[in-house]
Amino acid sequence: FFFNDTATTEIYTEQIVGSVRCVQETELGDILKEGWLSKQSKFMKEWRKRWFVLTPTSLYSFKDQQRYTNPTEVIILKECTTVKSAEDETQKEYSFRIDCNNRVFYIKADSAPEKESWIGAIGKAMVRPSLARKDSDDD
């Protein structure tokens, strides 16, 4: 497990605009957790090893460890409703799912403690923004 409470990192995403390649710098912010997990691909349903980075607002996946360029996935946590075990659905040990507005993401850890740690960390991050919104609504 990799915990990095005070780390602030930048990521760069590339966009092709016409024939011009634009590199956009994005502030990743505080990293709550990072490490290797496998993610099921959207169309081919293959399991691919990815480096995941959890921030207070998003879950990013990258092909390479600690190389925060061109994320293969960006899951916006405020658009997600649930994170829970998915072993019965996927028939994969240590798998879990993240239910978002327009998609369900299936992810697999390498051990039960790692799976529970990620579910807990993602669940906490999903709750934080809604608590902040609720507090500001009370004003």
Coordinates of N, CA and C in Angstrom, one line a residue:
F1 N 0.8 -1.2 0.0 CA 0.0 0.0 0.0 C 0.9 1.2 0.0
F2 N 0.4 2.3 -0.7 CA 1.2 3.5 -0.7 C 0.3 4.6 -0.2
F3 N 0.6 5.2 0.9 CA -0.1 6.3 1.4 C 0.8 7.5 1.3
N4 N 0.2 8.6 1.0 CA 1.0 9.8 0.7 C 0.1 11.0 1.1
D5 N 0.1 11.3 2.4 CA -0.8 12.3 2.9 C -0.5 13.7 2.4
T6 N 0.7 14.1 2.2 CA 1.1 15.5 1.9 C 1.5 15.7 0.5
A7 N 1.5 14.6 -0.3 CA 2.0 14.8 -1.7 C 1.1 15.6 -2.5
T8 N 1.6 16.4 -3.3 CA 0.9 17.2 -4.3 C 1.6 16.9 -5.6
T9 N 0.9 16.5 -6.6 CA 1.5 16.1 -7.9 C 0.7 16.7 -9.0
E10 N 1.3 16.9 -10.1 CA 0.6 17.4 -11.3 C 0.5 16.3 -12.3
I11 N -0.6 16.2 -13.1 CA -0.7 15.3 -14.2 C -0.9 16.1 -15.5
Y12 N -0.5 15.5 -16.5 CA -0.6 16.1 -17.8 C -1.5 15.3 -18.7
T13 N -2.5 15.8 -19.3 CA -3.3 15.1 -20.3 C -3.2 15.7 -21.6
E14 N -3.1 14.9 -22.6 CA -3.0 15.3 -24.0 C -4.3 15.3 -24.7
Q15 N -4.5 16.3 -25.5 CA -5.7 16.3 -26.3 C -5.2 16.6 -27.8
I16 N -5.8 16.0 -28.7 CA -5.5 16.3 -30.1 C -6.6 17.3 -30.6
V17 N -6.2 18.5 -30.9 CA -7.2 19.5 -31.3 C -6.8 19.8 -32.8
G18 N -7.6 19.3 -33.7 CA -7.2 19.4 -35.1 C -6.0 18.6 -35.3
S19 N -4.9 19.2 -35.8 CA -3.7 18.5 -36.0 C -2.7 18.9 -34.9
V20 N -3.1 19.7 -34.0 CA -2.2 20.3 -33.0 C -2.4 19.5 -31.7
R21 N -1.3 19.0 -31.1 CA -1.3 18.3 -29.8 C -1.2 19.3 -28.7
C22 N -2.2 19.3 -27.8 CA -2.1 20.2 -26.7 C -1.9 19.4 -25.4
V23 N -1.0 19.8 -24.6 CA -0.8 19.1 -23.3 C -1.4 20.0 -22.2
Q24 N -2.3 19.5 -21.5 CA -3.0 20.3 -20.5 C -2.5 19.8 -19.1
E25 N -2.0 20.8 -18.3 CA -1.5 20.5 -17.0 C -2.7 20.5 -16.0
T26 N -2.8 19.5 -15.2 CA -3.9 19.4 -14.2 C -3.3 19.2 -12.8
E27 N -3.8 19.9 -11.9 CA -3.3 19.7 -10.5 C -4.0 18.5 -9.9
L28 N -3.2 17.5 -9.6 CA -3.7 16.3 -9.0 C -4.2 16.5 -7.6
G29 N -3.5 17.4 -6.9 CA -3.9 17.7 -5.5 C -3.3 16.7 -4.5
D30 N -3.9 16.6 -3.4 CA -3.5 15.7 -2.3 C -3.8 14.2 -2.8
I31 N -2.8 13.4 -2.7 CA -3.0 12.0 -3.0 C -3.3 11.3 -1.7
L32 N -4.5 10.7 -1.7 CA -5.0 9.9 -0.5 C -4.4 8.5 -0.4
K33 N -4.3 7.9 -1.6 CA -3.8 6.5 -1.7 C -3.4 6.3 -3.1
E34 N -2.4 5.4 -3.3 CA -2.0 5.0 -4.7 C -1.4 3.6 -4.6
G35 N -1.6 2.9 -5.7 CA -1.0 1.5 -5.8 C -1.5 0.8 -7.0
W36 N -1.0 -0.4 -7.2 CA -1.4 -1.3 -8.4 C -2.7 -2.0 -8.1
L37 N -3.6 -1.9 -9.1 CA -4.9 -2.7 -9.1 C -5.1 -3.1 -10.5
S38 N -6.1 -4.0 -10.7 CA -6.5 -4.4 -12.1 C -7.9 -3.8 -12.3
K39 N -8.1 -3.3 -13.5 CA -9.4 -2.8 -13.9 C -9.9 -3.5 -15.1
Q40 N -11.2 -3.9 -15.1 CA -11.8 -4.5 -16.2 C -12.1 -3.5 -17.3
S41 N -11.6 -3.8 -18.5 CA -11.8 -2.9 -19.6 C -13.3 -2.8 -20.0
K42 N -13.7 -1.6 -20.5 CA -15.1 -1.3 -20.8 C -15.7 -2.3 -21.9
F43 N -15.0 -2.5 -23.0 CA -15.6 -3.2 -24.1 C -15.1 -4.6 -24.2
M44 N -13.9 -4.9 -24.0 CA -13.3 -6.2 -24.2 C -13.4 -7.1 -22.9
K45 N -13.7 -6.4 -21.8 CA -13.9 -7.0 -20.5 C -12.6 -7.7 -20.0
E46 N -11.5 -7.3 -20.5 CA -10.2 -7.9 -20.1 C -9.7 -7.1 -18.8
W47 N -9.0 -7.9 -18.0 CA -8.5 -7.3 -16.7 C -7.1 -6.7 -17.0
R48 N -6.9 -5.4 -16.8 CA -5.6 -4.8 -17.1 C -5.0 -4.2 -15.8
K49 N -3.7 -4.4 -15.6 CA -3.0 -3.9 -14.4 C -2.8 -2.4 -14.6
R50 N -3.2 -1.6 -13.6 CA -3.1 -0.1 -13.7 C -2.6 0.4 -12.4
W51 N -1.9 1.6 -12.4 CA -1.5 2.3 -11.2 C -2.6 3.3 -10.9
F52 N -3.3 3.1 -9.8 CA -4.4 3.9 -9.4 C -3.9 5.0 -8.4
V53 N -4.5 6.2 -8.5 CA -4.2 7.3 -7.7 C -5.6 7.9 -7.2
L54 N -5.8 7.9 -5.9 CA -7.0 8.4 -5.3 C -6.7 9.8 -4.7
T55 N -7.5 10.8 -5.2 CA -7.5 12.1 -4.6 C -8.8 12.4 -3.9
P56 N -9.0 13.5 -3.3 CA -10.2 13.8 -2.6 C -11.4 13.9 -3.6
T57 N -11.2 14.1 -4.9 CA -12.3 14.3 -5.8 C -12.3 13.3 -6.9
S58 N -11.2 12.5 -7.2 CA -11.2 11.6 -8.3 C -10.4 10.4 -8.1
L59 N -10.6 9.4 -8.9 CA -9.8 8.2 -8.9 C -9.2 8.1 -10.3
Y60 N -7.9 8.1 -10.4 CA -7.2 8.1 -11.7 C -6.6 6.7 -11.9
S61 N -6.5 6.2 -13.2 CA -5.7 5.1 -13.4 C -4.7 5.4 -14.6
F62 N -3.5 4.9 -14.4 CA -2.4 5.1 -15.3 C -1.7 3.8 -15.7
K63 N -1.1 3.8 -16.9 CA -0.4 2.6 -17.3 C 0.9 2.4 -16.5
D64 N 1.5 3.5 -16.1 CA 2.8 3.4 -15.4 C 2.8 3.9 -14.0
Q65 N 3.6 3.4 -13.1 CA 3.7 3.8 -11.7 C 4.3 5.2 -11.6
Q66 N 3.6 6.1 -10.9 CA 4.1 7.4 -10.6 C 4.5 8.2 -11.8
R67 N 3.9 7.9 -13.0 CA 4.1 8.7 -14.2 C 2.7 9.3 -14.5
Y68 N 2.4 10.4 -14.0 CA 1.0 11.0 -14.0 C 0.7 11.7 -15.3
T69 N 0.8 11.0 -16.4 CA 0.5 11.6 -17.7 C -0.5 10.7 -18.4
N70 N -1.4 11.3 -19.1 CA -2.4 10.5 -19.9 C -3.1 9.4 -19.1
P71 N -4.0 9.8 -18.2 CA -4.7 8.7 -17.4 C -5.5 7.9 -18.3
T72 N -5.6 6.6 -18.1 CA -6.4 5.7 -18.9 C -7.9 5.8 -18.4
E73 N -8.1 6.3 -17.2 CA -9.4 6.5 -16.7 C -9.4 7.6 -15.6
V74 N -10.5 8.4 -15.6 CA -10.6 9.4 -14.5 C -12.1 9.2 -14.0
I75 N -12.2 8.7 -12.8 CA -13.5 8.5 -12.2 C -13.8 9.7 -11.3
I76 N -14.8 10.5 -11.6 CA -15.1 11.7 -10.7 C -16.0 11.2 -9.6
L77 N -15.5 11.2 -8.4 CA -16.2 10.6 -7.2 C -17.6 11.2 -6.9
K78 N -17.8 12.5 -7.2 CA -19.1 13.0 -6.9 C -20.2 12.5 -7.8
E79 N -19.8 11.8 -8.9 CA -20.7 11.2 -9.8 C -20.9 9.7 -9.5
C80 N -20.4 9.2 -8.4 CA -20.5 7.8 -8.0 C -21.4 7.7 -6.8
T81 N -22.0 6.6 -6.7 CA -23.0 6.4 -5.6 C -22.6 5.3 -4.6
T82 N -21.8 4.2 -5.1 CA -21.5 3.1 -4.3 C -20.2 2.5 -4.6
V83 N -19.5 2.0 -3.6 CA -18.3 1.2 -3.8 C -18.5 -0.1 -2.9
K84 N -18.4 -1.3 -3.5 CA -18.7 -2.5 -2.7 C -18.1 -3.7 -3.4
S85 N -18.0 -4.8 -2.7 CA -17.5 -6.1 -3.2 C -18.2 -6.5 -4.4
A86 N -17.5 -7.2 -5.4 CA -18.1 -7.6 -6.6 C -17.7 -9.1 -7.0
E87 N -17.2 -9.8 -6.0 CA -16.6 -11.1 -6.3 C -17.7 -12.1 -6.9
D88 N -18.9 -12.0 -6.4 CA -20.0 -12.9 -6.9 C -20.3 -12.5 -8.4
E89 N -20.3 -11.2 -8.8 CA -20.6 -10.8 -10.1 C -19.4 -11.1 -11.1
T90 N -18.2 -10.9 -10.7 CA -17.0 -11.0 -11.6 C -16.4 -12.4 -11.5
Q91 N -16.7 -13.2 -10.5 CA -16.1 -14.5 -10.3 C -14.5 -14.3 -10.1
K92 N -14.1 -13.1 -9.6 CA -12.7 -12.8 -9.4 C -12.5 -12.5 -7.9
E93 N -11.6 -13.2 -7.3 CA -11.3 -12.9 -5.9 C -10.8 -11.5 -5.7
Y94 N -11.2 -10.9 -4.7 CA -10.7 -9.5 -4.3 C -11.2 -8.4 -5.2
S95 N -12.3 -8.7 -6.0 CA -12.8 -7.6 -6.9 C -13.8 -6.8 -6.1
F96 N -14.0 -5.5 -6.6 CA -15.0 -4.6 -6.1 C -15.5 -3.8 -7.3
R97 N -16.6 -3.1 -7.0 CA -17.2 -2.2 -8.1 C -17.4 -0.8 -7.5
I98 N -17.3 0.1 -8.5 CA -17.7 1.5 -8.2 C -18.8 1.9 -9.1
D99 N -20.0 2.2 -8.5 CA -21.1 2.5 -9.3 C -21.2 4.0 -9.5
C100 N -21.2 4.5 -10.8 CA -21.2 5.9 -11.1 C -22.5 6.1 -11.9
N101 N -22.8 7.4 -12.2 CA -24.0 7.7 -12.9 C -24.2 7.0 -14.2
N102 N -23.1 6.9 -15.0 CA -23.2 6.4 -16.3 C -22.4 5.1 -16.6
R103 N -21.8 4.5 -15.5 CA -21.0 3.3 -15.7 C -20.7 2.7 -14.4
V104 N -20.5 1.3 -14.4 CA -20.0 0.6 -13.3 C -18.6 0.2 -13.6
F105 N -17.7 0.5 -12.7 CA -16.2 0.1 -12.9 C -15.9 -1.1 -12.0
Y106 N -15.3 -2.1 -12.6 CA -14.9 -3.3 -11.9 C -13.4 -3.3 -11.7
I107 N -13.0 -3.4 -10.4 CA -11.6 -3.3 -10.1 C -11.2 -4.5 -9.2
K108 N -9.9 -4.9 -9.3 CA -9.5 -6.1 -8.5 C -8.2 -5.8 -7.8
A109 N -8.1 -6.1 -6.6 CA -6.9 -6.0 -5.8 C -6.2 -7.3 -5.7
D110 N -5.0 -7.3 -5.1 CA -4.2 -8.6 -5.0 C -4.4 -9.3 -3.7
S111 N -5.2 -8.7 -2.8 CA -5.4 -9.4 -1.5 C -6.7 -8.8 -0.8
A112 N -7.2 -9.6 0.1 CA -8.4 -9.1 0.8 C -8.1 -7.8 1.6
P113 N -7.0 -7.7 2.4 CA -6.8 -6.4 3.1 C -6.6 -5.2 2.1
E114 N -6.0 -5.5 1.0 CA -5.8 -4.4 0.0 C -7.2 -4.0 -0.5
K115 N -8.0 -5.0 -0.9 CA -9.4 -4.7 -1.4 C -10.1 -3.8 -0.3
E116 N -10.2 -4.3 0.9 CA -10.9 -3.6 1.9 C -10.4 -2.1 2.2
S117 N -9.0 -2.0 2.1 CA -8.4 -0.7 2.2 C -8.9 0.3 1.1
W118 N -8.9 -0.2 -0.1 CA -9.3 0.6 -1.2 C -10.8 1.0 -1.1
I119 N -11.6 0.0 -0.8 CA -13.1 0.2 -0.7 C -13.3 1.3 0.4
G120 N -12.6 1.2 1.5 CA -12.7 2.2 2.6 C -12.3 3.6 2.2
A121 N -11.1 3.6 1.5 CA -10.6 4.9 1.1 C -11.4 5.6 0.1
I122 N -11.9 4.8 -0.9 CA -12.8 5.4 -2.0 C -14.1 5.8 -1.4
G123 N -14.7 5.0 -0.5 CA -15.9 5.3 0.2 C -15.8 6.6 1.0
K124 N -14.8 6.8 1.7 CA -14.5 8.0 2.5 C -14.4 9.2 1.6
A125 N -13.7 9.1 0.5 CA -13.5 10.2 -0.5 C -14.9 10.5 -1.2
M126 N -15.7 9.5 -1.4 CA -17.0 9.8 -2.0 C -17.9 10.5 -1.1
V127 N -17.8 10.3 0.2 CA -18.7 10.9 1.2 C -18.2 12.4 1.5
R128 N -16.9 12.6 1.5 CA -16.4 14.0 1.8 C -17.0 15.1 1.0
P129 N -17.1 15.0 -0.3 CA -17.6 16.2 -1.1 C -19.1 16.4 -0.7
S130 N -19.9 15.3 -0.5 CA -21.3 15.5 -0.2 C -21.5 16.1 1.2
L131 N -20.6 15.8 2.1 CA -20.7 16.4 3.4 C -20.3 17.9 3.3
A132 N -19.3 18.2 2.5 CA -19.0 19.6 2.3 C -20.1 20.4 1.7
R133 N -20.8 19.8 0.7 CA -22.0 20.5 0.1 C -23.1 20.7 1.1
K134 N -23.3 19.6 2.0 CA -24.4 19.7 3.0 C -24.1 20.8 4.0
D135 N -22.8 20.9 4.4 CA -22.5 21.9 5.4 C -22.7 23.3 4.8
S136 N -22.4 23.5 3.5 CA -22.5 24.9 2.9 C -24.0 25.1 2.7
D137 N -24.8 24.1 2.5 CA -26.3 24.3 2.3 C -26.9 24.8 3.6
D138 N -26.3 24.5 4.7 CA -26.9 24.8 6.0 C -26.7 26.3 6.4
D139 N -25.9 27.0 5.6 CA -25.6 28.4 5.9 C -26.7 29.3 5.6

